[in-house]
Short mmCIF file of C-alpha atoms in Angstrom, two decimals:
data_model
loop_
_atom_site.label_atom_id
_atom_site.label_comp_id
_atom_site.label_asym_id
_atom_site.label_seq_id
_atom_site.Cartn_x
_atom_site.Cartn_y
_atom_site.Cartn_z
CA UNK A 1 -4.51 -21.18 -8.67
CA UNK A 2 -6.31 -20.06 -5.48
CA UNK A 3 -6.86 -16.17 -7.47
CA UNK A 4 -9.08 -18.55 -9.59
CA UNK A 5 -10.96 -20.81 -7.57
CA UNK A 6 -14.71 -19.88 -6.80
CA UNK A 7 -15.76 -19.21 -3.39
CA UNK A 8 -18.63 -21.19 -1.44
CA UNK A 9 -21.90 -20.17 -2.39
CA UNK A 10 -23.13 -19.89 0.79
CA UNK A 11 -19.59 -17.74 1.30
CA UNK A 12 -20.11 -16.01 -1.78
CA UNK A 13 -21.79 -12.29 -0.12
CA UNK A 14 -18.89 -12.40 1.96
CA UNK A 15 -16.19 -12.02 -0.58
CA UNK A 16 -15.75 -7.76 -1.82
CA UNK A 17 -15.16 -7.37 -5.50
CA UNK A 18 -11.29 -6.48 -4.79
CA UNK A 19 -10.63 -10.12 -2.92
CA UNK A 20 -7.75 -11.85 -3.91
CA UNK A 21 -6.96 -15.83 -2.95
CA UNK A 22 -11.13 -16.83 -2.52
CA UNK A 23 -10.86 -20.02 -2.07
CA UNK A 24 -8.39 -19.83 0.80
CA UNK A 25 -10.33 -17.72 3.03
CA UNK A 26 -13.49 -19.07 1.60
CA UNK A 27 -12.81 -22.52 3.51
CA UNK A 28 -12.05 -20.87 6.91
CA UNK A 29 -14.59 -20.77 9.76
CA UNK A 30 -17.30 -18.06 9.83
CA UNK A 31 -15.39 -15.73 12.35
CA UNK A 32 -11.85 -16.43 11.49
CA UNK A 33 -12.76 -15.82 7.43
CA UNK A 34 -14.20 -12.66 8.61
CA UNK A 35 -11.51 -11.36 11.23
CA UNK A 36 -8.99 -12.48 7.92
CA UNK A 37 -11.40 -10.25 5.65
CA UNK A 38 -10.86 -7.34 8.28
CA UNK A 39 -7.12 -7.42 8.03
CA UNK A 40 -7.36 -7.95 4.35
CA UNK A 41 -5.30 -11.06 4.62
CA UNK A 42 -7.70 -12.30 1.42
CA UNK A 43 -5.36 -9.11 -0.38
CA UNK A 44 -1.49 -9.29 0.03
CA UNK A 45 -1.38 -6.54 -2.49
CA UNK A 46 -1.48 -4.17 0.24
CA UNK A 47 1.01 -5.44 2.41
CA UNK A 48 3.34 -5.73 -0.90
CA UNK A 49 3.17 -2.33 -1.44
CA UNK A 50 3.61 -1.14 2.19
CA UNK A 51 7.02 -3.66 2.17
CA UNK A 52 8.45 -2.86 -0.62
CA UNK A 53 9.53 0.66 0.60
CA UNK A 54 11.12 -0.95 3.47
CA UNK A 55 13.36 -2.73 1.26
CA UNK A 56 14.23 0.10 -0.68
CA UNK A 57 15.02 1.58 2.50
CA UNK A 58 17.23 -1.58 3.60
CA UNK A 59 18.85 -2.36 0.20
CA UNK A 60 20.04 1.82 -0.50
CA UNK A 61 21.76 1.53 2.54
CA UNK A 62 24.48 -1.34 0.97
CA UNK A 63 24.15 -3.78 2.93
CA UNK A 64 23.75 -6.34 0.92
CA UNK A 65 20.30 -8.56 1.31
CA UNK A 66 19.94 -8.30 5.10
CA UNK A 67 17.37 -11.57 4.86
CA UNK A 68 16.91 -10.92 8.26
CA UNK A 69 15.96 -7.98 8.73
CA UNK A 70 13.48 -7.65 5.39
CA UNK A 71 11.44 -10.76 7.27
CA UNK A 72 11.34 -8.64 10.38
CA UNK A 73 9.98 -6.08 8.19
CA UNK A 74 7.50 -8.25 5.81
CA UNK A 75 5.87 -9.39 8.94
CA UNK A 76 5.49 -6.32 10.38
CA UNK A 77 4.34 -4.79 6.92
CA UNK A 78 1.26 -7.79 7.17
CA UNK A 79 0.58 -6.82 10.82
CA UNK A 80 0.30 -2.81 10.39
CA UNK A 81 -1.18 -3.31 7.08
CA UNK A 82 -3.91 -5.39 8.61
CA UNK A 83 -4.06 -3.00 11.78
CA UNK A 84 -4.35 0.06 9.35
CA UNK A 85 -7.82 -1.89 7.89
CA UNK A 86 -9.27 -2.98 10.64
CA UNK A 87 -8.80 0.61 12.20
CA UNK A 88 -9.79 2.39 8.88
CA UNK A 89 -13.20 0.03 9.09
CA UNK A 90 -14.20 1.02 12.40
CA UNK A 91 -14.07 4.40 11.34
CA UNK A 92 -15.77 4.03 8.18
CA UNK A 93 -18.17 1.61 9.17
CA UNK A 94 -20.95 4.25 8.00
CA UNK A 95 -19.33 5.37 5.27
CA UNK A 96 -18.84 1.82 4.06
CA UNK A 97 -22.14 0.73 4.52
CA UNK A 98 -23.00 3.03 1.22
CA UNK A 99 -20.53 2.01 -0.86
CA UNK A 100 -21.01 -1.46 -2.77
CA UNK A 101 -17.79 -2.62 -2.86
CA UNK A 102 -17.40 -1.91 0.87
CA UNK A 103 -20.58 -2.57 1.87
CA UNK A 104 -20.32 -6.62 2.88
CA UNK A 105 -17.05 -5.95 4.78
CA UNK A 106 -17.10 -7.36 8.36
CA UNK A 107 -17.77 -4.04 10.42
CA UNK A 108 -20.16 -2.49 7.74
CA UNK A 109 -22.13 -5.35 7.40
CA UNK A 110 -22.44 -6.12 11.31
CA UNK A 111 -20.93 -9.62 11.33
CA UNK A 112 -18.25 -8.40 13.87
CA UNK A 113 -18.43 -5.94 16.21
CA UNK A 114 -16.90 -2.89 16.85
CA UNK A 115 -15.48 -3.97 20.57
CA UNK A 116 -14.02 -7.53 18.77
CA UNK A 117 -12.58 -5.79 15.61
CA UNK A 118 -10.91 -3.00 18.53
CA UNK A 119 -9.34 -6.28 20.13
CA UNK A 120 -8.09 -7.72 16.64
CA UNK A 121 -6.54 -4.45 16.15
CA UNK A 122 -4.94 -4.22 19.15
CA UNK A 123 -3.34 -8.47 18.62
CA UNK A 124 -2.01 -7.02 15.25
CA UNK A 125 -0.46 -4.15 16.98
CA UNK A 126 1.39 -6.53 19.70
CA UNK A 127 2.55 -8.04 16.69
CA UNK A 128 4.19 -4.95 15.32
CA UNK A 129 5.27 -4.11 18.64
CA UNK A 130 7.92 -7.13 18.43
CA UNK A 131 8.65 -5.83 15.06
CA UNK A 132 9.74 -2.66 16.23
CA UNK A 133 11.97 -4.07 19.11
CA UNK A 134 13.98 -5.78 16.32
CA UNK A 135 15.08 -2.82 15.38
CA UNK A 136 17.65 -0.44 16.90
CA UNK A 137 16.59 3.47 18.11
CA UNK A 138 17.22 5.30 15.30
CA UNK A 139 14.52 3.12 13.32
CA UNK A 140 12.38 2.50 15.99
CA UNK A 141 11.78 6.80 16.46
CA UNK A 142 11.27 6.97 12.54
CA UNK A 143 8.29 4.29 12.66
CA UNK A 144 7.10 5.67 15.80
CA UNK A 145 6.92 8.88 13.80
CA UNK A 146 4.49 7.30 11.43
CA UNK A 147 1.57 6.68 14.29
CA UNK A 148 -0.29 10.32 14.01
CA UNK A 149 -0.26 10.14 9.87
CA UNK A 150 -2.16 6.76 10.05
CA UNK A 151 -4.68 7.88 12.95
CA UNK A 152 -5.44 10.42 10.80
CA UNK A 153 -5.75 9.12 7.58
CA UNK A 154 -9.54 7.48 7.84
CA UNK A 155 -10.53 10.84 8.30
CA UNK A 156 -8.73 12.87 4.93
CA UNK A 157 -11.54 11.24 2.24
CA UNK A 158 -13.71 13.79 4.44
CA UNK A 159 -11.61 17.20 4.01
CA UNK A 160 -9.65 16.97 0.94
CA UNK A 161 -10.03 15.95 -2.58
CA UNK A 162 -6.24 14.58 -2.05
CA UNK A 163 -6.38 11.53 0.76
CA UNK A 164 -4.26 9.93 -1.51
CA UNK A 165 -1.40 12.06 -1.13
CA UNK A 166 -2.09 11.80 2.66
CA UNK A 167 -1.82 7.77 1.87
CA UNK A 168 1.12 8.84 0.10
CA UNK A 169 3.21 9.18 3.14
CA UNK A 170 1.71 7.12 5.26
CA UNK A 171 2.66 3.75 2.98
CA UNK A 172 5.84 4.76 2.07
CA UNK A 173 6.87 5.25 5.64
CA UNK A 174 8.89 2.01 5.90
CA UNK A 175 11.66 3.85 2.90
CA UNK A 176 13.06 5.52 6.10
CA UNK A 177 12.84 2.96 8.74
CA UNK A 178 14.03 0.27 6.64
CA UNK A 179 17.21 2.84 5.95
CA UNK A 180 17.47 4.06 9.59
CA UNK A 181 17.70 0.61 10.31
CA UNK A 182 21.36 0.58 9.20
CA UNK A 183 22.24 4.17 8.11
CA UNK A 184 21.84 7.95 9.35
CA UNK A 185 23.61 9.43 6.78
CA UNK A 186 22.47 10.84 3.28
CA UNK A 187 18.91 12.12 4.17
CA UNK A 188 18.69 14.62 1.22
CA UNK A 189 19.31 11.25 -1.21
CA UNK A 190 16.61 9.45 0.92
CA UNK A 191 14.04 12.42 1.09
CA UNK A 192 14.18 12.77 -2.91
CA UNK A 193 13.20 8.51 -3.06
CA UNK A 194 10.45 9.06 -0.44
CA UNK A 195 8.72 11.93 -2.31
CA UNK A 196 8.78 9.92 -5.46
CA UNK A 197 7.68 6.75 -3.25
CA UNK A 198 4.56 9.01 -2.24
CA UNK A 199 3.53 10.25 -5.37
CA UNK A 200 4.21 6.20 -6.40
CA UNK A 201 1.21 5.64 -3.95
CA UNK A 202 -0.93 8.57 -5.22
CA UNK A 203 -0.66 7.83 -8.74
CA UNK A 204 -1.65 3.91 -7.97
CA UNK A 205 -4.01 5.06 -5.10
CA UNK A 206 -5.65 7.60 -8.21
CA UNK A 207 -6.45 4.18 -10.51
CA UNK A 208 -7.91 2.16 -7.55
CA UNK A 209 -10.38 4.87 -6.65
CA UNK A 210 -11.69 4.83 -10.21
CA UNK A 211 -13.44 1.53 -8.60
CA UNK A 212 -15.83 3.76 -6.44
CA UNK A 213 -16.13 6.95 -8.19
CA UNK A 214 -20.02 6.94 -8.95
CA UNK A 215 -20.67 5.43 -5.15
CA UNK A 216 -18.09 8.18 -3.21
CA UNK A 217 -19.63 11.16 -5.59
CA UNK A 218 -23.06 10.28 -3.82
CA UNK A 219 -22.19 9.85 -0.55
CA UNK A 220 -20.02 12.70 -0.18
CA UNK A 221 -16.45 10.96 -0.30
CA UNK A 222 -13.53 12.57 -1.64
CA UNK A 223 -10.91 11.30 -4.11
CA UNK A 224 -8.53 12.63 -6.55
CA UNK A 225 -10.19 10.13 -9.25
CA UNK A 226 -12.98 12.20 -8.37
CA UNK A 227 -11.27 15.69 -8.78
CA UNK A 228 -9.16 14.33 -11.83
CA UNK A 229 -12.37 13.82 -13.50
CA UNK A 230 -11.56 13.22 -17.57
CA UNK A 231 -8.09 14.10 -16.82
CA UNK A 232 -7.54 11.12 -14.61
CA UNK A 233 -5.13 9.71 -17.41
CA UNK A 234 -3.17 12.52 -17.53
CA UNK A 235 -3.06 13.31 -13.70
CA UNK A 236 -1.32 9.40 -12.93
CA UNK A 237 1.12 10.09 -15.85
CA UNK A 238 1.92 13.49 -13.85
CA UNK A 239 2.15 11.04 -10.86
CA UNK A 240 4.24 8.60 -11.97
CA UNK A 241 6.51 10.77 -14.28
CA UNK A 242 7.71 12.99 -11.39
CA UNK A 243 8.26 10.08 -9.19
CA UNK A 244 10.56 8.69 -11.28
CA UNK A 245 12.21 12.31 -11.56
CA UNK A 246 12.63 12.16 -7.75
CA UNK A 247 14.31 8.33 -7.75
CA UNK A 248 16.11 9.44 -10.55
CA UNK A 249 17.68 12.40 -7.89
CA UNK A 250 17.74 10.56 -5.02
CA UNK A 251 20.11 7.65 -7.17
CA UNK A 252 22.25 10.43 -8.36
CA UNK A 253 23.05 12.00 -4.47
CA UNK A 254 23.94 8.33 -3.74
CA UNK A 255 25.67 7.78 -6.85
CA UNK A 256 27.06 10.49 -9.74
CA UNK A 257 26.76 7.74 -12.21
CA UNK A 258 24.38 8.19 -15.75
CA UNK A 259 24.92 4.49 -15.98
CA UNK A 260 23.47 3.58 -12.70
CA UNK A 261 20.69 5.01 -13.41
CA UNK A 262 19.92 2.40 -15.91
CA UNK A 263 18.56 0.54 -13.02
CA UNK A 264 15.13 2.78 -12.98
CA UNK A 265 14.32 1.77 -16.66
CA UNK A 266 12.50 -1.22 -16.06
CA UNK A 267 10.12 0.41 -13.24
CA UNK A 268 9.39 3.16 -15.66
CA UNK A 269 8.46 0.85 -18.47
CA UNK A 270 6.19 -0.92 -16.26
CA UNK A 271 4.49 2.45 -14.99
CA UNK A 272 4.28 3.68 -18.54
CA UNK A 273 2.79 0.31 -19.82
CA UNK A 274 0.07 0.59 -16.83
CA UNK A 275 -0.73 4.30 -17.76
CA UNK A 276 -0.90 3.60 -21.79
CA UNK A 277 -3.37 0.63 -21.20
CA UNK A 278 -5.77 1.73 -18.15
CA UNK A 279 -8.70 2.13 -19.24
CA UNK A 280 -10.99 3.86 -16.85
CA UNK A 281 -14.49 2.77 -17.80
CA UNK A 282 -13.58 -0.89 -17.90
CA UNK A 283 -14.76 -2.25 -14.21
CA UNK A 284 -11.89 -4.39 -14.48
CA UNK A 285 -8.53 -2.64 -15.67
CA UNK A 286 -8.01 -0.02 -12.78
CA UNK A 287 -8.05 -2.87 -10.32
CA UNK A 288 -5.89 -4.99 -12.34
CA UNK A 289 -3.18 -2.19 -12.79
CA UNK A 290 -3.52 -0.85 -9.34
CA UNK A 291 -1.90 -4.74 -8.99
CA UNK A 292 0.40 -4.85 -11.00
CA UNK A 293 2.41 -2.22 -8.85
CA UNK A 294 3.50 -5.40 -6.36
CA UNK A 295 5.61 -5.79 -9.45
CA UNK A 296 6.68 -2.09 -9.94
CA UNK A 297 8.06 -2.73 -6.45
CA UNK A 298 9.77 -5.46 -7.00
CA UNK A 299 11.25 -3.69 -10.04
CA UNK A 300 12.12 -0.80 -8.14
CA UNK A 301 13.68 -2.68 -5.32
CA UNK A 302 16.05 -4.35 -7.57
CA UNK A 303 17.25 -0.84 -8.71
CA UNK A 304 17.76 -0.13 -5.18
CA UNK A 305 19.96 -3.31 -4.26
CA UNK A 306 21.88 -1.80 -7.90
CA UNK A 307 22.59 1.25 -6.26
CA UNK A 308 23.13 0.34 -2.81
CA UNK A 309 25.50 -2.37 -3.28
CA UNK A 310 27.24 -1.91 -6.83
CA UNK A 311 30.51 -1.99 -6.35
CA UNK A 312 30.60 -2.18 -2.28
#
């Protein structure tokens, strides 16, 4: 499998700790692998978790699948996902630079340039452009809504211990859109979901900044693995339990069933099994169960298409 395959030797300074699918980007040319690295098309976990909110979004509102639509949105959930890095590295370029795991990425390290990674972000942003102009009004004002929250986020790491809540809302953006998409109606169901959804992202967000705790406390960046401290176990399980709480509400204002709520089981399991076994001095297990969320997505957006189109 391509997670396994070792990268060129000669590529090897090239690939962060965090890469996923080596061997792929490994074999393209020097300035493609690195404009691929930018957009962090070497790690679809990112753009999992930005998509699967959109089809929460899309598969609460009953629809049934809406194929369609869900590509519209996966593609766009690449594009912005890969627009949000490249603009976060420009920012950070300086910041990265002192970091370890950051410090070989494209901008920090000086193989591209500010100007070319301003044009790459800009191509990505066309691309999410066309997105947005498959969608109708109503949808395309929510994601439009979304623009100031992710200008701003490169710059929360700086002011508050908490840029992962600020991440919270930012990722989770495409809950709304992909339900505006269809629906207007039932907001107080759909804000419930989308607060869980961002405390989702800031208990995940929590586990993958135990990567760079000793780096960010000496250069001055702020985390909430860093303000958790020894009570980082206890602050995802805080997380994660009162997300569920919230999905658990927002399923109930869509449906007054105790049965249909059933469909949440499996997502908690999985979030439980990731808080019982992370282990936070292990190099290894934070990024592993910061991962294994594509799959508490998935699980989640199955209980979604359970509530949204049971009995429709």
């Amino acid at each position: 499998m391509s997670d396994q395959t070792v990268p060129n030797p000669a590529h090897a300074e090239d690939i962060v700790p965090d890469t996923e699918h080596r061997g792929l980007v490994a074999r393209l040319p020097q300035v493609p692998r690195d404009l691929a690295q930018l957009a962090r098309f070497d790690r679809p976990i990112g753009w999992w978790l930005l998509f699967w909110p959109c089809a929460w979004g899309v598969w609460l509102a009953g629809a049934g699948p809406q194929l369609d639509l869900l590509g519209w949105l996966l593609l766009g959930s690449i594009a912005m996902r890969g627009a949000g890095c490249v603009y976060n590295d420009i920012v950070d370029a300086k910041l990265d630079r002192q970091v370890e795991r950051t410090a070989s990425r494209p901008v920090a390290s000086g193989r591209i340039s500010k100007k070319a990674a301003w044009a790459w972000l800009l191509f990505l942003c066309l691309i999410g452009l066309t997105v947005l102009l498959q969608l109708r009004i109503e949808a395309q004002i929510v994601a439009l809504g979304s623009l100031a929250l992710v200008a701003a986020y490169p710059f929360m790491k700086r002011i508050t211990w908490w840029p992962q809540a600020w991440l919270g809302m930012v990722f989770t953006w495409g809950l709304p859109v992909g339900w505006f998409a269809l629906r207007t109606d039932n907001l107080d169901a759909i804000a419930a979901i989308y607060a869980g959804a961002a405390l989702w992202v800031i208990g995940f967000d929590t586990i993958y900044a135990l990567q760079d705790r000793e780096d960010d406390a000496i250069v001055g960046i702020k985390s909430s693995a860093l303000r958790l401290g020894a009570s980082v176990k206890g602050g995802v399980t805080l997380f994660y339990g009162c997300a569920v709480g919230l999905w658990a509400l927002g399923f109930w204002l869509l449906r007054a069933d105790w049965v249909a709520l059933l469909a949440l089981v499996p997502v908690a399991v999985h979030l439980i099994w990731q808080v019982v076994t992370l282990d936070p001095d292990d190099p290894s297990n934070p990024l592993d169960r910061f991962r294994s969320n594509r799959w508490a997505g998935a699980l989640m957006a199955a209980a979604c298409f359970v509530i949204g189109n049971a009995g429709a």
